[in-house]
Backbone as ProteinMPNN parsed JSONL, in Angstrom:
{"seq_chain_A": "MHNRPLGQTGLPVSEIGYGAWGIGGSMWIGAQEDESVRALHRAIELGVNFIDTARGYGESERIVGQVVHEHRGDPLYVATKVPPKNRKWPAPDGLDPAETFPGEHIRASLETSLRASGLEAFDVLQFHVWSDEWMGRGDWLEIAGMRTVRNVERNAAVGDGRGLSAERQAIVAKHRWERNFYQS", "coords_chain_A": {"N_chain_A": [[24.04, 0.665, -23.572], [24.733, -1.208, -20.737], [24.063, -4.527, -19.623], [23.193, -6.603, -16.809], [22.943, -9.556, -14.776], [19.963, -9.878, -12.853], [20.184, -10.398, -9.701], [19.422, -13.58, -8.31], [17.587, -14.207, -10.224], [18.556, -14.122, -12.792], [17.683, -12.586, -14.873], [18.446, -10.549, -17.62], [19.024, -7.477, -17.012], [19.078, -3.921, -17.634], [21.757, -1.814, -16.556], [20.948, 0.595, -15.642], [17.856, 1.364, -14.419], [14.34, 2.131, -14.821], [12.629, 3.994, -12.668], [9.349, 4.173, -11.886], [7.837, 5.717, -10.16], [7.469, 8.494, -10.198], [5.877, 8.993, -12.457], [3.256, 8.405, -12.06], [1.5, 10.341, -11.168], [0.444, 10.716, -8.624], [2.104, 11.196, -6.465], [4.243, 12.815, -7.277], [3.742, 15.873, -8.084], [2.91, 17.669, -10.974], [3.947, 16.166, -13.046], [3.088, 15.455, -16.247], [0.986, 13.264, -18.1], [1.519, 12.793, -20.863], [4.155, 13.716, -21.093], [5.396, 11.955, -19.339], [4.998, 9.486, -20.62], [6.469, 9.93, -22.966], [9.026, 10.222, -21.818], [9.481, 7.65, -20.746], [9.383, 6.096, -23.099], [11.666, 7.173, -24.336], [13.692, 6.425, -22.547], [13.64, 3.659, -22.929], [14.376, 3.551, -25.623], [17.006, 4.331, -25.318], [18.115, 2.128, -24.197], [17.32, 1.211, -21.678], [15.898, -1.446, -19.97], [14.613, -2.353, -17.752], [11.944, -1.806, -15.689], [10.49, -0.335, -12.916], [7.654, -0.349, -10.934], [4.649, 0.218, -8.945], [1.79, -0.726, -6.939], [1.023, 1.409, -5.355], [1.664, 3.742, -6.727], [-0.06, 5.618, -7.982], [-1.224, 6.143, -11.219], [0.793, 4.781, -12.398], [1.271, 1.962, -12.971], [-0.603, 1.482, -15.006], [0.274, 3.286, -17.014], [2.895, 2.337, -17.469], [2.277, -0.264, -18.406], [0.931, 0.399, -20.781], [2.993, 1.605, -22.32], [4.826, -0.525, -22.448], [3.333, -2.342, -23.96], [3.399, -1.003, -26.38], [5.954, -1.468, -27.133], [6.258, -4.064, -27.985], [8.001, -7.073, -28.423], [10.458, -6.004, -27.771], [13.0, -6.694, -25.392], [11.828, -6.325, -22.474], [11.6, -5.851, -18.945], [9.478, -5.932, -16.22], [8.88, -4.838, -12.976], [6.798, -4.946, -10.123], [5.183, -3.871, -7.077], [3.766, -5.156, -4.057], [1.568, -3.629, -1.869], [1.73, -3.288, 1.737], [-0.689, -5.088, 3.584], [-1.547, -4.163, 6.051], [-0.929, -1.532, 5.871], [1.325, -0.319, 7.013], [4.126, 1.639, 6.989], [7.478, 2.297, 7.283], [7.877, -1.295, 7.749], [7.392, -2.1, 11.07], [9.388, -3.549, 13.719], [8.638, -6.835, 14.957], [6.217, -7.505, 13.77], [3.913, -9.92, 12.56], [4.318, -11.805, 9.609], [1.933, -12.638, 8.436], [0.124, -10.681, 9.024], [0.927, -8.584, 7.481], [1.583, -9.429, 4.81], [-0.387, -11.528, 3.857], [-1.155, -14.5, 1.994], [-3.574, -14.359, 0.413], [-3.898, -11.617, 0.143], [-1.63, -10.89, -1.296], [-2.118, -12.234, -3.72], [-4.537, -10.946, -4.516], [-3.648, -8.295, -4.777], [-1.762, -8.61, -6.815], [-3.444, -9.438, -8.931], [-4.986, -7.12, -9.219], [-2.964, -5.354, -10.033], [-2.205, -6.542, -12.452], [-4.573, -6.206, -13.954], [-4.703, -3.384, -13.969], [-2.392, -2.702, -15.372], [-2.628, -4.063, -17.747], [-0.947, -6.03, -18.506], [0.21, -9.402, -19.067], [1.762, -10.666, -17.23], [4.129, -10.089, -14.561], [7.603, -9.604, -14.293], [9.052, -9.49, -11.964], [7.931, -9.626, -8.696], [7.496, -7.741, -5.864], [7.657, -7.158, -2.3], [6.485, -4.205, -0.821], [7.396, -3.279, 1.58], [9.681, -4.558, 4.036], [10.79, -6.963, 6.451], [13.465, -8.443, 8.036], [12.844, -10.348, 9.881], [10.884, -11.901, 8.771], [11.926, -13.847, 7.18], [11.596, -16.964, 5.722], [9.123, -17.369, 6.899], [5.541, -17.269, 7.014], [2.584, -17.333, 4.919], [3.123, -16.277, 2.514], [5.101, -17.558, 1.243], [3.926, -19.397, -0.387], [3.715, -18.297, -2.865], [5.375, -19.261, -4.832], [3.935, -21.136, -6.2], [2.354, -19.776, -7.973], [1.35, -18.914, -11.279], [1.145, -16.646, -12.779], [3.223, -14.945, -12.652], [6.128, -14.636, -14.291], [9.046, -16.644, -14.078], [8.969, -16.917, -11.332], [9.765, -18.929, -9.61], [12.514, -18.743, -9.64], [12.816, -16.177, -8.735], [11.986, -16.073, -6.08], [13.878, -16.495, -3.528], [13.627, -17.857, -1.151], [11.513, -19.398, -1.708], [11.25, -22.131, -1.802], [10.251, -23.126, 0.454], [11.974, -23.729, 2.482], [13.428, -22.349, 5.243], [15.913, -19.778, 5.811], [19.08, -20.379, 7.314], [20.184, -19.321, 10.598], [22.698, -18.209, 10.352], [22.755, -17.472, 7.593], [20.65, -15.64, 7.583], [21.764, -13.647, 9.166], [23.786, -12.777, 7.481], [22.286, -11.694, 5.347], [20.981, -9.624, 6.748], [23.185, -8.061, 7.464], [23.972, -6.961, 5.049], [21.954, -5.345, 4.382], [20.555, -2.273, 3.486], [19.688, 0.319, 5.449], [17.273, 2.699, 5.373], [15.025, 5.201, 6.002], [12.482, 6.304, 4.26], [10.097, 7.361, 4.9], [9.915, 9.056, 6.983], [10.06, 12.427, 7.899]], "CA_chain_A": [[23.657, 0.341, -22.204], [25.211, -2.512, -20.29], [23.126, -5.338, -18.844], [23.759, -7.521, -15.823], [21.881, -10.412, -14.232], [19.269, -9.378, -11.673], [20.254, -11.351, -8.6], [19.276, -14.995, -8.63], [16.63, -14.403, -11.313], [19.266, -14.268, -14.051], [17.133, -11.703, -15.894], [19.48, -9.611, -18.082], [18.464, -6.129, -16.932], [19.985, -2.794, -17.854], [22.375, -1.319, -15.319], [20.108, 1.718, -15.225], [16.444, 1.032, -14.541], [13.412, 3.252, -14.831], [11.745, 4.021, -11.511], [8.133, 4.803, -12.402], [7.079, 6.388, -9.104], [7.16, 9.874, -10.57], [4.988, 9.164, -13.611], [1.898, 8.008, -11.704], [0.664, 11.505, -10.939], [-0.139, 10.815, -7.293], [3.088, 11.679, -5.499], [5.03, 13.882, -7.892], [2.827, 16.804, -8.73], [3.517, 18.365, -12.099], [4.238, 15.237, -14.135], [1.982, 15.284, -17.175], [1.041, 11.912, -18.631], [2.187, 12.747, -22.175], [5.59, 13.838, -20.828], [5.832, 10.709, -18.704], [5.03, 8.455, -21.671], [7.639, 10.234, -23.827], [10.25, 9.941, -21.055], [9.649, 6.202, -20.667], [9.775, 5.657, -24.451], [13.053, 7.59, -24.581], [14.561, 5.565, -21.73], [13.705, 2.366, -23.607], [15.184, 3.77, -26.834], [18.401, 4.446, -24.897], [18.591, 0.837, -23.719], [16.769, 0.795, -20.391], [14.936, -2.532, -20.17], [14.045, -2.733, -16.465], [11.026, -0.761, -15.235], [9.97, -0.626, -11.584], [6.438, 0.382, -10.601], [4.014, -0.311, -7.734], [0.36, -0.454, -6.742], [0.83, 2.695, -4.684], [2.201, 4.865, -7.495], [-1.096, 6.245, -8.8], [-1.492, 5.548, -12.535], [2.065, 4.284, -12.918], [1.175, 0.63, -13.579], [-1.33, 1.625, -16.271], [1.142, 3.952, -17.986], [3.967, 1.39, -17.803], [1.691, -1.298, -19.253], [0.657, 0.988, -22.103], [4.259, 1.773, -23.036], [5.379, -1.857, -22.712], [2.58, -2.884, -25.102], [3.858, -0.315, -27.591], [7.311, -1.949, -27.43], [6.208, -5.536, -28.125], [9.191, -7.618, -29.083], [11.648, -5.539, -27.062], [13.176, -7.457, -24.144], [11.574, -5.452, -21.331], [11.296, -6.531, -17.696], [8.708, -5.035, -15.365], [8.703, -5.218, -11.567], [5.826, -4.164, -9.369], [5.248, -4.129, -5.641], [2.537, -5.369, -3.299], [1.569, -2.812, -0.652], [1.406, -4.071, 2.935], [-2.12, -5.106, 3.889], [-1.799, -3.35, 7.246], [-0.594, -0.14, 5.504], [2.388, 0.206, 7.889], [5.308, 1.999, 6.2], [8.04, 0.983, 6.974], [7.414, -2.372, 8.626], [8.053, -2.07, 12.381], [9.806, -4.84, 14.264], [7.673, -7.601, 15.724], [4.997, -7.833, 13.037], [3.801, -11.244, 11.957], [4.15, -11.618, 8.168], [0.538, -12.875, 8.054], [-0.586, -9.411, 9.182], [1.394, -7.644, 6.472], [1.51, -10.006, 3.47], [-1.012, -12.841, 3.743], [-1.209, -14.984, 0.616], [-4.726, -13.86, -0.36], [-3.649, -10.204, -0.156], [-0.635, -10.855, -2.378], [-2.809, -12.625, -4.954], [-5.476, -9.888, -4.892], [-2.872, -7.144, -5.233], [-1.199, -8.959, -8.121], [-4.532, -9.406, -9.928], [-5.299, -5.701, -9.436], [-1.858, -4.787, -10.813], [-2.292, -7.072, -13.815], [-5.678, -5.513, -14.623], [-4.349, -1.97, -14.162], [-1.313, -2.57, -16.355], [-2.943, -4.735, -19.004], [0.107, -7.005, -18.793], [-0.123, -10.784, -18.752], [2.603, -11.108, -16.117], [5.244, -9.249, -14.146], [8.835, -10.38, -14.204], [9.457, -9.494, -10.567], [6.919, -9.154, -7.765], [8.216, -7.405, -4.645], [6.924, -6.573, -1.19], [6.88, -2.804, -0.741], [8.141, -3.142, 2.838], [10.286, -5.841, 4.387], [11.444, -7.164, 7.739], [14.272, -9.666, 8.008], [12.188, -11.314, 10.759], [9.935, -12.699, 7.992], [12.622, -14.874, 6.388], [11.134, -18.329, 5.894], [7.858, -17.404, 7.653], [4.373, -16.671, 6.381], [2.048, -18.068, 3.778], [3.598, -15.662, 1.271], [5.992, -18.53, 0.607], [3.143, -20.13, -1.374], [3.727, -17.606, -4.152], [6.105, -20.05, -5.825], [2.978, -21.903, -6.969], [1.612, -18.927, -8.896], [1.801, -19.015, -12.668], [0.987, -15.377, -13.471], [4.482, -14.214, -12.543], [7.184, -15.401, -14.94], [10.298, -16.875, -13.368], [8.813, -16.695, -9.899], [10.528, -19.902, -8.856], [13.881, -18.232, -9.499], [12.787, -14.898, -8.034], [11.764, -16.255, -4.648], [15.037, -17.226, -3.017], [13.192, -18.752, -0.073], [10.248, -19.947, -2.154], [11.205, -23.583, -1.736], [9.673, -23.493, 1.736], [13.03, -23.925, 3.481], [13.9, -21.084, 5.786], [17.35, -19.58, 5.85], [19.705, -20.617, 8.614], [20.484, -18.094, 11.35], [23.911, -17.642, 9.757], [22.393, -16.816, 6.336], [19.846, -14.473, 7.923], [22.692, -12.616, 9.642], [24.465, -12.239, 6.297], [21.323, -10.834, 4.664], [20.781, -8.437, 7.577], [24.404, -7.251, 7.429], [24.072, -6.283, 3.763], [20.747, -4.569, 4.162], [20.726, -0.825, 3.611], [18.577, 0.881, 6.216], [16.971, 4.1, 5.145], [13.607, 5.403, 6.205], [11.998, 7.36, 3.371], [8.76, 7.746, 5.305], [9.977, 10.043, 8.05], [10.591, 13.715, 7.393]], "C_chain_A": [[24.166, -1.059, -21.901], [24.112, -3.209, -19.502], [23.898, -6.165, -17.838], [22.617, -8.369, -15.287], [21.278, -9.801, -12.973], [19.247, -10.473, -10.619], [20.166, -12.787, -9.057], [18.298, -15.237, -9.772], [17.343, -14.695, -12.618], [18.726, -13.375, -15.146], [18.199, -10.69, -16.317], [18.949, -8.176, -18.137], [19.537, -5.068, -17.153], [20.529, -2.311, -16.521], [21.655, -0.09, -14.778], [18.667, 1.297, -15.46], [15.607, 2.29, -14.548], [12.48, 3.115, -13.635], [10.514, 4.835, -11.853], [7.264, 5.452, -11.326], [6.592, 7.752, -9.59], [6.172, 10.04, -11.703], [3.526, 8.867, -13.279], [0.955, 9.148, -11.397], [0.083, 11.619, -9.544], [0.822, 11.41, -6.277], [3.85, 12.891, -6.032], [4.089, 14.781, -8.667], [3.577, 17.522, -9.847], [3.864, 17.466, -13.263], [2.985, 15.078, -14.991], [2.112, 13.917, -17.845], [1.762, 11.845, -19.971], [3.702, 12.877, -22.026], [6.156, 12.553, -20.243], [5.963, 9.591, -19.733], [6.239, 8.685, -22.578], [8.941, 9.899, -23.114], [10.513, 8.44, -20.975], [10.026, 5.62, -22.024], [11.244, 5.981, -24.712], [14.028, 6.721, -23.79], [14.733, 4.209, -22.406], [14.547, 2.475, -24.877], [16.669, 3.825, -26.503], [18.946, 3.168, -24.261], [18.12, 0.392, -22.356], [15.747, -0.311, -20.662], [14.3, -3.011, -18.871], [13.238, -1.566, -15.922], [10.411, -1.2, -13.917], [8.765, 0.259, -11.306], [5.851, -0.212, -9.325], [2.539, 0.048, -7.716], [0.16, 0.956, -6.195], [1.287, 3.914, -5.465], [1.166, 5.473, -8.439], [-1.339, 5.463, -10.083], [-0.253, 4.918, -13.161], [1.95, 2.921, -13.599], [0.457, 0.692, -14.929], [-0.444, 2.226, -17.356], [2.274, 3.028, -18.419], [3.433, 0.307, -18.729], [1.43, -0.812, -20.665], [1.942, 1.082, -22.923], [4.884, 0.42, -23.371], [4.656, -2.5, -23.894], [3.029, -2.264, -26.42], [5.26, -0.746, -28.005], [7.339, -3.474, -27.492], [7.429, -6.006, -28.901], [10.488, -7.142, -28.459], [11.786, -6.342, -25.772], [13.057, -6.53, -22.924], [11.165, -6.288, -20.125], [10.622, -5.533, -16.768], [8.575, -5.654, -13.969], [7.596, -4.356, -10.986], [5.906, -4.594, -7.91], [3.843, -4.299, -5.065], [2.598, -4.455, -2.079], [1.259, -3.676, 0.564], [-0.09, -3.968, 3.25], [-2.442, -4.202, 5.071], [-1.432, -1.877, 7.05], [0.454, 0.488, 6.419], [3.656, 0.378, 7.067], [6.285, 2.722, 7.117], [7.53, -0.048, 7.971], [8.133, -2.289, 9.969], [8.454, -3.479, 12.818], [8.633, -5.507, 14.972], [6.383, -7.942, 15.003], [5.056, -9.267, 12.519], [3.622, -11.029, 10.454], [2.715, -11.847, 7.702], [-0.298, -11.608, 8.172], [-0.259, -8.457, 8.031], [1.214, -8.175, 5.047], [0.903, -11.406, 3.474], [-1.159, -13.213, 2.265], [-2.367, -14.418, -0.179], [-4.554, -12.395, -0.718], [-2.652, -10.067, -1.304], [-1.307, -11.165, -3.707], [-3.75, -11.523, -5.433], [-4.745, -8.669, -5.428], [-2.282, -7.4, -6.615], [-2.271, -8.895, -9.199], [-4.925, -7.963, -10.245], [-4.225, -5.047, -10.304], [-1.896, -5.27, -12.26], [-3.414, -6.385, -14.585], [-5.306, -4.065, -14.929], [-3.346, -1.797, -15.286], [-1.685, -3.133, -17.721], [-1.891, -5.755, -19.395], [-0.371, -8.4, -18.425], [0.612, -11.268, -17.513], [3.578, -9.992, -15.762], [6.461, -10.145, -14.02], [9.333, -10.501, -12.776], [8.296, -8.924, -9.754], [7.616, -8.964, -6.421], [7.24, -6.994, -3.55], [7.416, -5.135, -1.053], [7.566, -2.46, 0.577], [8.674, -4.52, 3.193], [10.82, -5.804, 5.807], [12.214, -8.469, 7.649], [13.694, -10.74, 8.921], [11.283, -12.273, 9.988], [10.603, -13.802, 7.177], [12.1, -16.261, 6.724], [9.821, -18.477, 6.636], [6.747, -16.795, 6.811], [3.878, -17.463, 5.186], [2.382, -17.389, 2.457], [4.545, -16.601, 0.542], [5.261, -19.341, -0.455], [3.234, -19.512, -2.761], [4.478, -18.379, -5.222], [5.166, -20.899, -6.66], [2.215, -21.076, -7.993], [2.191, -19.034, -10.293], [1.651, -17.712, -13.42], [2.231, -14.516, -13.376], [5.571, -15.078, -13.16], [8.384, -15.507, -14.019], [10.174, -16.792, -11.859], [9.608, -17.703, -9.077], [11.963, -19.44, -8.648], [13.903, -16.942, -8.699], [12.715, -15.064, -6.524], [12.864, -17.128, -4.06], [14.656, -18.185, -1.897], [11.895, -19.449, -0.439], [10.174, -21.454, -2.157], [10.665, -24.065, -0.396], [10.698, -23.745, 2.828], [13.495, -22.562, 3.956], [15.416, -20.987, 5.723], [17.871, -19.868, 7.252], [19.966, -19.278, 9.303], [21.716, -17.401, 10.773], [23.59, -16.877, 8.468], [21.551, -15.571, 6.598], [20.732, -13.331, 8.403], [23.437, -11.979, 8.474], [23.548, -11.288, 5.549], [21.152, -9.528, 5.438], [21.988, -7.501, 7.51], [24.5, -6.43, 6.147], [22.851, -5.429, 3.444], [21.032, -3.099, 4.4], [19.504, -0.269, 4.292], [18.427, 2.351, 5.883], [15.47, 4.253, 5.258], [13.158, 6.605, 5.379], [10.696, 7.971, 3.885], [8.746, 8.704, 6.476], [10.584, 11.311, 7.488], [11.741, 14.2, 8.216]], "O_chain_A": [[24.039, -1.973, -22.716], [23.329, -2.566, -18.802], [25.097, -6.398, -17.989], [21.458, -7.957, -15.334], [21.997, -9.27, -12.127], [18.397, -11.363, -10.646], [20.76, -13.169, -10.065], [18.187, -16.367, -10.248], [16.822, -15.421, -13.465], [19.254, -13.393, -16.257], [18.796, -10.037, -15.461], [18.482, -7.718, -19.18], [20.722, -5.283, -16.899], [19.856, -2.386, -15.493], [21.748, 0.221, -13.591], [18.299, 0.918, -16.572], [16.112, 3.387, -14.307], [11.637, 2.219, -13.599], [10.606, 6.041, -12.084], [6.083, 5.71, -11.557], [5.427, 8.106, -9.404], [5.663, 11.143, -11.899], [2.65, 9.056, -14.124], [-0.261, 8.957, -11.366], [-0.702, 12.532, -9.287], [0.391, 12.062, -5.326], [4.069, 13.867, -5.315], [3.694, 14.463, -9.788], [4.728, 17.927, -9.682], [4.06, 17.957, -14.374], [1.948, 14.62, -14.511], [3.222, 13.464, -18.125], [2.545, 10.922, -20.195], [4.453, 12.225, -22.751], [7.251, 12.119, -20.603], [6.935, 8.837, -19.713], [6.95, 7.74, -22.919], [9.861, 9.354, -23.724], [11.656, 8.007, -21.122], [10.891, 4.748, -22.103], [11.979, 5.153, -25.25], [15.072, 6.326, -24.31], [15.838, 3.67, -22.452], [15.343, 1.584, -25.17], [17.502, 3.414, -27.311], [20.1, 3.127, -23.835], [18.477, -0.698, -21.908], [14.842, -0.14, -21.479], [13.531, -3.971, -18.879], [13.768, -0.474, -15.717], [9.874, -2.303, -13.809], [8.847, 1.481, -11.429], [6.483, -1.055, -8.689], [2.096, 0.987, -8.378], [-0.809, 1.622, -6.563], [1.3, 5.018, -4.922], [1.49, 5.807, -9.579], [-1.625, 4.267, -10.045], [-0.266, 4.563, -14.34], [2.478, 2.74, -14.696], [0.864, 0.029, -15.882], [-0.413, 1.734, -18.484], [2.582, 2.942, -19.608], [4.068, -0.011, -19.734], [1.681, -1.531, -21.633], [1.971, 0.683, -24.087], [5.416, 0.242, -24.467], [5.291, -3.133, -24.738], [3.036, -2.931, -27.455], [5.708, -0.426, -29.106], [8.323, -4.099, -27.098], [7.826, -5.406, -29.9], [11.517, -7.802, -28.597], [10.782, -6.639, -25.124], [14.056, -6.023, -22.414], [10.474, -7.298, -20.259], [11.124, -4.43, -16.554], [8.212, -6.82, -13.811], [7.474, -3.177, -11.32], [6.6, -5.549, -7.559], [2.88, -3.681, -5.518], [3.573, -4.496, -1.33], [0.589, -4.7, 0.432], [-0.674, -2.886, 3.187], [-3.487, -3.552, 5.094], [-1.605, -1.067, 7.961], [0.47, 1.708, 6.585], [4.197, -0.583, 6.521], [5.893, 3.733, 7.699], [6.831, 0.293, 8.925], [9.358, -2.397, 10.014], [7.909, -4.47, 12.332], [7.754, -4.839, 15.514], [5.526, -8.613, 15.577], [6.106, -9.754, 12.1], [2.851, -10.157, 10.053], [2.315, -11.305, 6.672], [-1.318, -11.473, 7.496], [-1.083, -7.622, 7.657], [0.743, -7.448, 4.172], [1.585, -12.374, 3.136], [-1.274, -12.342, 1.402], [-2.183, -14.029, -1.332], [-5.015, -11.964, -1.775], [-2.821, -9.22, -2.181], [-1.103, -10.462, -4.697], [-3.767, -11.196, -6.62], [-5.168, -8.074, -6.419], [-2.297, -6.524, -7.48], [-2.028, -8.351, -10.276], [-5.168, -7.623, -11.402], [-4.541, -4.274, -11.207], [-1.647, -4.496, -13.184], [-3.231, -6.02, -15.747], [-5.567, -3.575, -16.028], [-3.439, -0.85, -16.066], [-1.122, -2.726, -18.737], [-1.934, -6.294, -20.501], [-1.249, -8.562, -17.577], [0.145, -12.174, -16.823], [3.819, -9.078, -16.55], [6.342, -11.321, -13.674], [9.962, -11.495, -12.414], [7.749, -7.872, -10.085], [8.244, -9.886, -5.899], [6.132, -6.537, -3.833], [8.614, -4.87, -1.157], [8.252, -1.442, 0.666], [8.171, -5.531, 2.705], [11.246, -4.761, 6.302], [11.666, -9.488, 7.229], [14.011, -11.919, 8.762], [10.947, -13.344, 10.493], [9.916, -14.607, 6.549], [12.153, -16.686, 7.878], [9.431, -19.595, 6.975], [6.991, -15.909, 5.993], [4.642, -18.17, 4.528], [1.976, -17.862, 1.395], [4.765, -16.448, -0.659], [5.9, -19.916, -1.335], [2.861, -20.155, -3.742], [4.238, -18.17, -6.411], [5.554, -21.349, -7.738], [1.489, -21.642, -8.81], [3.395, -19.226, -10.459], [1.994, -17.656, -14.601], [2.276, -13.443, -13.977], [5.907, -16.133, -12.622], [8.698, -14.578, -13.275], [11.178, -16.613, -11.169], [10.073, -17.386, -7.982], [12.563, -19.709, -7.607], [14.902, -16.638, -8.048], [13.313, -14.289, -5.777], [12.781, -18.356, -4.096], [15.301, -19.218, -1.72], [11.241, -20.032, 0.426], [9.128, -22.013, -2.485], [10.625, -25.268, -0.135], [10.33, -23.955, 3.984], [13.907, -21.722, 3.156], [16.111, -21.995, 5.597], [17.185, -19.629, 8.246], [19.966, -18.229, 8.658], [21.779, -16.173, 10.71], [24.087, -15.77, 8.263], [21.714, -14.557, 5.918], [20.477, -12.171, 8.081], [23.689, -10.774, 8.48], [23.967, -10.2, 5.156], [21.175, -8.448, 4.849], [21.826, -6.281, 7.501], [25.046, -5.327, 6.155], [22.743, -4.862, 2.357], [21.668, -2.725, 5.385], [18.395, -0.375, 3.767], [19.345, 3.146, 6.087], [14.725, 3.485, 4.649], [13.409, 7.757, 5.735], [10.241, 8.989, 3.361], [7.678, 9.124, 6.921], [11.519, 11.262, 6.689], [12.301, 15.259, 7.931]]}, "name": "protein", "num_of_chains": 1, "seq": "MHNRPLGQTGLPVSEIGYGAWGIGGSMWIGAQEDESVRALHRAIELGVNFIDTARGYGESERIVGQVVHEHRGDPLYVATKVPPKNRKWPAPDGLDPAETFPGEHIRASLETSLRASGLEAFDVLQFHVWSDEWMGRGDWLEIAGMRTVRNVERNAAVGDGRGLSAERQAIVAKHRWERNFYQS"}
């Protein structure tokens, strides 16, 4: 398996990651926990070292944490996601980031994820929805002060409190892939 740096984090992640949505038992009916655990172990044996989970994926965080504990010493990287406080999927235009991801909600969600997973930290913490309108806005920028997320200073590209220029925001928007998974 080949690795490459994960964006500005520099984390050396496998080119193929493990998306743990399907192992949580809430969305994908039919996944048995023992099969899910075996599949995740096998992926790690084959060189996958980046695992993506989320608060909204049923028991996924717990299962991922269990398997990661069983692979102590292996260089594994785990990402999780914070659900939007207002439960709007995807984020519509015009929302204030304080309505969707206020700092206290981010912290509470992270603490819940840490308890569920049994992990001491996550390598990457993501918002489950995003709007380019939020660049440089919102008290979510305070997350750079948290110490329960390793490498968070490198993960948060705008975490220094300086917003992106209009030119940089346009570049980000141009490279954004728009796909709405929530409409049938």
